[in-house]
mmCIF file of N, CA and C in Angstrom:
data_model
loop_
_atom_site.group_PDB
_atom_site.id
_atom_site.type_symbol
_atom_site.label_atom_id
_atom_site.label_comp_id
_atom_site.label_asym_id
_atom_site.label_seq_id
_atom_site.Cartn_x
_atom_site.Cartn_y
_atom_site.Cartn_z
ATOM 1 N N MET A 256 24.468 -86.817 -12.446
ATOM 2 C CA MET A 256 23.935 -88.073 -11.954
ATOM 3 C C MET A 256 23.185 -88.749 -13.092
ATOM 4 N N ILE A 257 23.346 -90.053 -13.226
ATOM 5 C CA ILE A 257 22.675 -90.813 -14.279
ATOM 6 C C ILE A 257 21.888 -91.931 -13.624
ATOM 7 N N LEU A 258 20.599 -92.004 -13.944
ATOM 8 C CA LEU A 258 19.778 -93.113 -13.489
ATOM 9 C C LEU A 258 19.829 -94.182 -14.561
ATOM 10 N N GLY A 259 19.965 -95.423 -14.169
ATOM 11 C CA GLY A 259 20.013 -96.484 -15.162
ATOM 12 C C GLY A 259 19.349 -97.734 -14.641
ATOM 13 N N ALA A 260 18.861 -98.527 -15.557
ATOM 14 C CA ALA A 260 18.259 -99.801 -15.195
ATOM 15 C C ALA A 260 18.863 -100.859 -16.093
ATOM 16 N N PRO A 261 19.490 -101.887 -15.517
ATOM 17 C CA PRO A 261 20.086 -102.916 -16.359
ATOM 18 C C PRO A 261 19.004 -103.664 -17.127
ATOM 19 N N MET A 262 19.295 -103.942 -18.360
ATOM 20 C CA MET A 262 18.351 -104.631 -19.218
ATOM 21 C C MET A 262 18.820 -106.072 -19.392
ATOM 22 N N GLY A 263 17.902 -107.008 -19.437
ATOM 23 C CA GLY A 263 18.255 -108.404 -19.628
ATOM 24 C C GLY A 263 18.595 -108.686 -21.082
ATOM 25 N N GLY A 264 19.141 -109.869 -21.325
ATOM 26 C CA GLY A 264 19.457 -110.257 -22.693
ATOM 27 C C GLY A 264 20.829 -109.796 -23.126
ATOM 28 N N ALA A 265 21.071 -109.913 -24.417
ATOM 29 C CA ALA A 265 22.378 -109.574 -24.973
ATOM 30 C C ALA A 265 22.572 -108.062 -24.998
ATOM 31 N N PRO A 266 23.803 -107.605 -24.831
ATOM 32 C CA PRO A 266 24.066 -106.163 -24.903
ATOM 33 C C PRO A 266 23.723 -105.624 -26.284
ATOM 34 N N GLN A 267 23.313 -104.380 -26.319
ATOM 35 C CA GLN A 267 22.958 -103.765 -27.584
ATOM 36 C C GLN A 267 24.221 -103.401 -28.348
ATOM 37 N N GLN A 268 24.082 -103.171 -29.648
ATOM 38 C CA GLN A 268 25.230 -102.939 -30.503
ATOM 39 C C GLN A 268 25.918 -101.610 -30.253
ATOM 40 N N ASN A 269 25.226 -100.654 -29.657
ATOM 41 C CA ASN A 269 25.844 -99.349 -29.482
ATOM 42 C C ASN A 269 26.830 -99.333 -28.319
ATOM 43 N N GLY A 270 27.040 -100.472 -27.645
ATOM 44 C CA GLY A 270 28.081 -100.581 -26.643
ATOM 45 C C GLY A 270 27.726 -100.007 -25.295
ATOM 46 N N ASP A 271 26.432 -99.795 -25.012
ATOM 47 C CA ASP A 271 26.074 -99.219 -23.721
ATOM 48 C C ASP A 271 25.917 -100.280 -22.638
ATOM 49 N N GLY A 272 26.224 -101.535 -22.947
ATOM 50 C CA GLY A 272 26.148 -102.576 -21.938
ATOM 51 C C GLY A 272 24.731 -103.011 -21.615
ATOM 52 N N GLY A 273 23.756 -102.676 -22.455
ATOM 53 C CA GLY A 273 22.391 -103.086 -22.226
ATOM 54 C C GLY A 273 21.702 -102.288 -21.140
ATOM 55 N N GLN A 274 22.100 -101.064 -20.918
ATOM 56 C CA GLN A 274 21.491 -100.241 -19.892
ATOM 57 C C GLN A 274 20.735 -99.075 -20.506
ATOM 58 N N VAL A 275 19.659 -98.711 -19.834
ATOM 59 C CA VAL A 275 18.909 -97.525 -20.216
ATOM 60 C C VAL A 275 19.395 -96.408 -19.313
ATOM 61 N N GLN A 276 19.794 -95.286 -19.892
ATOM 62 C CA GLN A 276 20.323 -94.195 -19.100
ATOM 63 C C GLN A 276 19.496 -92.930 -19.314
ATOM 64 N N VAL A 277 19.350 -92.194 -18.223
ATOM 65 C CA VAL A 277 18.618 -90.927 -18.259
ATOM 66 C C VAL A 277 19.462 -89.903 -17.520
ATOM 67 N N LEU A 278 19.675 -88.759 -18.132
ATOM 68 C CA LEU A 278 20.428 -87.692 -17.476
ATOM 69 C C LEU A 278 19.512 -86.905 -16.549
ATOM 70 N N VAL A 279 20.027 -86.591 -15.363
ATOM 71 C CA VAL A 279 19.291 -85.753 -14.418
ATOM 72 C C VAL A 279 19.803 -84.336 -14.577
ATOM 73 N N ARG A 280 18.909 -83.443 -14.979
ATOM 74 C CA ARG A 280 19.304 -82.054 -15.208
ATOM 75 C C ARG A 280 18.769 -81.184 -14.073
ATOM 76 N N ASP A 281 19.603 -80.297 -13.577
ATOM 77 C CA ASP A 281 19.223 -79.336 -12.537
ATOM 78 C C ASP A 281 18.627 -80.017 -11.308
ATOM 79 N N ASN A 282 19.170 -81.187 -10.953
ATOM 80 C CA ASN A 282 18.699 -81.954 -9.787
ATOM 81 C C ASN A 282 17.200 -82.243 -9.835
ATOM 82 N N ASN A 283 16.643 -82.349 -11.035
ATOM 83 C CA ASN A 283 15.219 -82.637 -11.201
ATOM 84 C C ASN A 283 15.042 -84.151 -11.353
ATOM 85 N N VAL A 284 15.019 -84.829 -10.203
ATOM 86 C CA VAL A 284 14.947 -86.287 -10.201
ATOM 87 C C VAL A 284 13.574 -86.761 -10.667
ATOM 88 N N ASP A 285 12.516 -86.027 -10.326
ATOM 89 C CA ASP A 285 11.170 -86.433 -10.732
ATOM 90 C C ASP A 285 11.041 -86.497 -12.251
ATOM 91 N N GLN A 286 11.594 -85.495 -12.919
ATOM 92 C CA GLN A 286 11.539 -85.470 -14.390
ATOM 93 C C GLN A 286 12.370 -86.622 -14.956
ATOM 94 N N ALA A 287 13.520 -86.906 -14.341
ATOM 95 C CA ALA A 287 14.373 -88.001 -14.809
ATOM 96 C C ALA A 287 13.683 -89.351 -14.614
ATOM 97 N N LEU A 288 13.003 -89.530 -13.483
ATOM 98 C CA LEU A 288 12.271 -90.780 -13.252
ATOM 99 C C LEU A 288 11.148 -90.951 -14.267
ATOM 100 N N LYS A 289 10.473 -89.855 -14.583
ATOM 101 C CA LYS A 289 9.403 -89.903 -15.578
ATOM 102 C C LYS A 289 9.964 -90.329 -16.936
ATOM 103 N N ALA A 290 11.107 -89.770 -17.307
ATOM 104 C CA ALA A 290 11.736 -90.119 -18.581
ATOM 105 C C ALA A 290 12.196 -91.579 -18.573
ATOM 106 N N LEU A 291 12.744 -92.023 -17.422
ATOM 107 C CA LEU A 291 13.196 -93.417 -17.313
ATOM 108 C C LEU A 291 12.021 -94.375 -17.456
ATOM 109 N N LYS A 292 10.919 -94.074 -16.791
ATOM 110 C CA LYS A 292 9.740 -94.939 -16.879
ATOM 111 C C LYS A 292 9.214 -95.001 -18.302
ATOM 112 N N LYS A 293 9.258 -93.872 -19.007
ATOM 113 C CA LYS A 293 8.791 -93.838 -20.391
ATOM 114 C C LYS A 293 9.681 -94.709 -21.278
ATOM 115 N N LYS A 294 11.006 -94.619 -21.064
ATOM 116 C CA LYS A 294 11.934 -95.443 -21.851
ATOM 117 C C LYS A 294 11.734 -96.920 -21.559
ATOM 118 N N LEU A 295 11.576 -97.270 -20.286
ATOM 119 C CA LEU A 295 11.365 -98.665 -19.916
ATOM 120 C C LEU A 295 10.057 -99.184 -20.493
ATOM 121 N N GLN A 296 9.037 -98.335 -20.523
ATOM 122 C CA GLN A 296 7.758 -98.727 -21.103
ATOM 123 C C GLN A 296 7.924 -99.027 -22.591
ATOM 124 N N ARG A 297 8.663 -98.152 -23.301
ATOM 125 C CA ARG A 297 8.895 -98.360 -24.734
ATOM 126 C C ARG A 297 9.674 -99.640 -24.993
ATOM 127 N N GLU A 298 10.626 -99.948 -24.121
ATOM 128 C CA GLU A 298 11.444 -101.151 -24.280
ATOM 129 C C GLU A 298 10.671 -102.421 -23.942
ATOM 130 N N GLY A 299 9.537 -102.283 -23.268
ATOM 131 C CA GLY A 299 8.735 -103.454 -22.918
ATOM 132 C C GLY A 299 9.182 -104.130 -21.635
ATOM 133 N N VAL A 300 9.920 -103.429 -20.782
ATOM 134 C CA VAL A 300 10.447 -104.022 -19.559
ATOM 135 C C VAL A 300 9.321 -104.358 -18.592
ATOM 136 N N PHE A 301 8.349 -103.466 -18.432
ATOM 137 C CA PHE A 301 7.273 -103.708 -17.484
ATOM 138 C C PHE A 301 6.420 -104.894 -17.924
ATOM 139 N N ARG A 302 6.177 -104.996 -19.212
ATOM 140 C CA ARG A 302 5.396 -106.116 -19.744
ATOM 141 C C ARG A 302 6.145 -107.431 -19.520
ATOM 142 N N GLU A 303 7.447 -107.402 -19.766
ATOM 143 C CA GLU A 303 8.290 -108.582 -19.562
ATOM 144 C C GLU A 303 8.278 -109.004 -18.094
ATOM 145 N N MET A 304 8.375 -108.037 -17.194
ATOM 146 C CA MET A 304 8.361 -108.359 -15.767
ATOM 147 C C MET A 304 7.022 -108.991 -15.373
ATOM 148 N N LYS A 305 5.950 -108.459 -15.910
ATOM 149 C CA LYS A 305 4.629 -108.992 -15.598
ATOM 150 C C LYS A 305 4.505 -110.436 -16.088
ATOM 151 N N LEU A 306 5.015 -110.697 -17.296
ATOM 152 C CA LEU A 306 4.940 -112.051 -17.844
ATOM 153 C C LEU A 306 5.795 -113.035 -17.054
ATOM 154 N N ARG A 307 6.894 -112.573 -16.484
ATOM 155 C CA ARG A 307 7.810 -113.470 -15.785
ATOM 156 C C ARG A 307 7.489 -113.652 -14.310
ATOM 157 N N ARG A 308 6.416 -113.037 -13.827
ATOM 158 C CA ARG A 308 6.049 -113.209 -12.421
ATOM 159 C C ARG A 308 5.711 -114.657 -12.105
ATOM 160 N N HIS A 309 5.052 -115.322 -13.057
ATOM 161 C CA HIS A 309 4.654 -116.710 -12.868
ATOM 162 C C HIS A 309 5.123 -117.526 -14.059
ATOM 163 N N TYR A 310 5.347 -118.817 -13.819
ATOM 164 C CA TYR A 310 5.774 -119.700 -14.896
ATOM 165 C C TYR A 310 4.649 -119.828 -15.915
ATOM 166 N N GLU A 311 5.034 -119.788 -17.173
ATOM 167 C CA GLU A 311 4.073 -119.947 -18.259
ATOM 168 C C GLU A 311 4.467 -121.182 -19.056
ATOM 169 N N LYS A 312 3.553 -122.134 -19.130
ATOM 170 C CA LYS A 312 3.859 -123.349 -19.870
ATOM 171 C C LYS A 312 4.102 -123.008 -21.339
ATOM 172 N N PRO A 313 4.977 -123.779 -22.004
ATOM 173 C CA PRO A 313 5.254 -123.499 -23.415
ATOM 174 C C PRO A 313 4.002 -123.477 -24.291
ATOM 175 N N SER A 314 3.043 -124.361 -24.012
ATOM 176 C CA SER A 314 1.809 -124.374 -24.805
ATOM 177 C C SER A 314 1.009 -123.095 -24.575
ATOM 178 N N GLU A 315 0.992 -122.608 -23.327
ATOM 179 C CA GLU A 315 0.293 -121.354 -23.033
ATOM 180 C C GLU A 315 0.988 -120.185 -23.713
ATOM 181 N N ARG A 316 2.317 -120.215 -23.737
ATOM 182 C CA ARG A 316 3.085 -119.152 -24.373
ATOM 183 C C ARG A 316 2.786 -119.091 -25.873
ATOM 184 N N ARG A 317 2.765 -120.279 -26.514
ATOM 185 C CA ARG A 317 2.470 -120.314 -27.947
ATOM 186 C C ARG A 317 1.063 -119.787 -28.225
ATOM 187 N N ALA A 318 0.103 -120.176 -27.385
ATOM 188 C CA ALA A 318 -1.278 -119.716 -27.577
ATOM 189 C C ALA A 318 -1.362 -118.206 -27.390
ATOM 190 N N ARG A 319 -0.676 -117.678 -26.370
ATOM 191 C CA ARG A 319 -0.688 -116.227 -26.127
ATOM 192 C C ARG A 319 -0.057 -115.482 -27.293
ATOM 193 N N GLU A 320 1.087 -115.979 -27.773
ATOM 194 C CA GLU A 320 1.762 -115.311 -28.876
ATOM 195 C C GLU A 320 0.935 -115.364 -30.155
ATOM 196 N N ALA A 321 0.240 -116.484 -30.380
ATOM 197 C CA ALA A 321 -0.613 -116.593 -31.562
ATOM 198 C C ALA A 321 -1.769 -115.604 -31.468
ATOM 199 N N ALA A 322 -2.359 -115.481 -30.282
ATOM 200 C CA ALA A 322 -3.460 -114.529 -30.091
ATOM 201 C C ALA A 322 -2.969 -113.104 -30.277
ATOM 202 N N GLU A 323 -1.770 -112.801 -29.784
ATOM 203 C CA GLU A 323 -1.200 -111.466 -29.972
ATOM 204 C C GLU A 323 -0.973 -111.180 -31.452
ATOM 205 N N ALA A 324 -0.511 -112.176 -32.199
ATOM 206 C CA ALA A 324 -0.273 -111.995 -33.626
ATOM 207 C C ALA A 324 -1.585 -111.712 -34.355
ATOM 208 N N VAL A 325 -2.649 -112.420 -33.971
ATOM 209 C CA VAL A 325 -3.961 -112.199 -34.585
ATOM 210 C C VAL A 325 -4.431 -110.777 -34.294
ATOM 211 N N ARG A 326 -4.269 -110.324 -33.033
ATOM 212 C CA ARG A 326 -4.681 -108.958 -32.675
ATOM 213 C C ARG A 326 -3.892 -107.925 -33.469
ATOM 214 N N ARG A 327 -2.567 -108.157 -33.587
ATOM 215 C CA ARG A 327 -1.743 -107.212 -34.359
ATOM 216 C C ARG A 327 -2.189 -107.156 -35.807
ATOM 217 N N ALA A 328 -2.461 -108.335 -36.411
ATOM 218 C CA ALA A 328 -2.865 -108.388 -37.811
ATOM 219 C C ALA A 328 -4.196 -107.666 -38.018
ATOM 220 N N ARG A 329 -5.149 -107.899 -37.098
ATOM 221 C CA ARG A 329 -6.454 -107.223 -37.222
ATOM 222 C C ARG A 329 -6.303 -105.712 -37.085
ATOM 223 N N LYS A 330 -5.461 -105.287 -36.155
ATOM 224 C CA LYS A 330 -5.250 -103.856 -35.955
ATOM 225 C C LYS A 330 -4.618 -103.229 -37.193
ATOM 226 N N MET A 331 -3.609 -103.900 -37.768
ATOM 227 C CA MET A 331 -2.961 -103.381 -38.982
ATOM 228 C C MET A 331 -3.952 -103.308 -40.131
ATOM 229 N N GLU A 332 -4.823 -104.312 -40.239
ATOM 230 C CA GLU A 332 -5.822 -104.314 -41.304
ATOM 231 C C GLU A 332 -6.816 -103.160 -41.115
ATOM 232 N N ARG A 333 -7.247 -102.929 -39.867
ATOM 233 C CA ARG A 333 -8.144 -101.801 -39.589
ATOM 234 C C ARG A 333 -7.491 -100.486 -39.973
ATOM 235 N N LYS A 334 -6.219 -100.326 -39.595
ATOM 236 C CA LYS A 334 -5.498 -99.086 -39.914
ATOM 237 C C LYS A 334 -5.363 -98.912 -41.424
ATOM 238 N N ARG A 335 -5.072 -100.008 -42.136
ATOM 239 C CA ARG A 335 -4.919 -99.939 -43.581
ATOM 240 C C ARG A 335 -6.232 -99.527 -44.240
ATOM 241 N N LEU A 336 -7.335 -100.152 -43.796
ATOM 242 C CA LEU A 336 -8.641 -99.796 -44.363
ATOM 243 C C LEU A 336 -9.007 -98.351 -44.053
ATOM 244 N N GLU A 337 -8.637 -97.896 -42.862
ATOM 245 C CA GLU A 337 -8.926 -96.505 -42.480
ATOM 246 C C GLU A 337 -8.143 -95.536 -43.370
ATOM 247 N N ARG A 338 -6.889 -95.875 -43.649
ATOM 248 C CA ARG A 338 -6.072 -95.004 -44.521
ATOM 249 C C ARG A 338 -6.621 -94.962 -45.927
ATOM 250 N N GLU A 339 -7.143 -96.107 -46.390
ATOM 251 C CA GLU A 339 -7.655 -96.167 -47.766
ATOM 252 C C GLU A 339 -9.054 -95.595 -47.891
ATOM 253 N N GLY A 340 -9.689 -95.272 -46.779
ATOM 254 C CA GLY A 340 -10.982 -94.609 -46.820
ATOM 255 C C GLY A 340 -12.171 -95.527 -46.866
ATOM 256 N N PHE A 341 -12.059 -96.743 -46.383
ATOM 257 C CA PHE A 341 -13.211 -97.662 -46.372
ATOM 258 C C PHE A 341 -13.964 -97.598 -45.091
#
């Protein structure tokens, strides 16, 4: 048995049709669901669903993306300084 969740957007290059698949071993569905949720989390599906619950104006989207970029840059700078020993 294979659990899968269709993914939006263009199909991926590996030819899987844009689906995330998890093998169920020894009828252990709980473990398979846990693995599926982890894969979906890594792919950003839950975040995407949360963002698409309500309409976001283009200006709000640009502001959110700019704020996210600033947070990412600050985090990378903190990590770099930590690696260099400052």
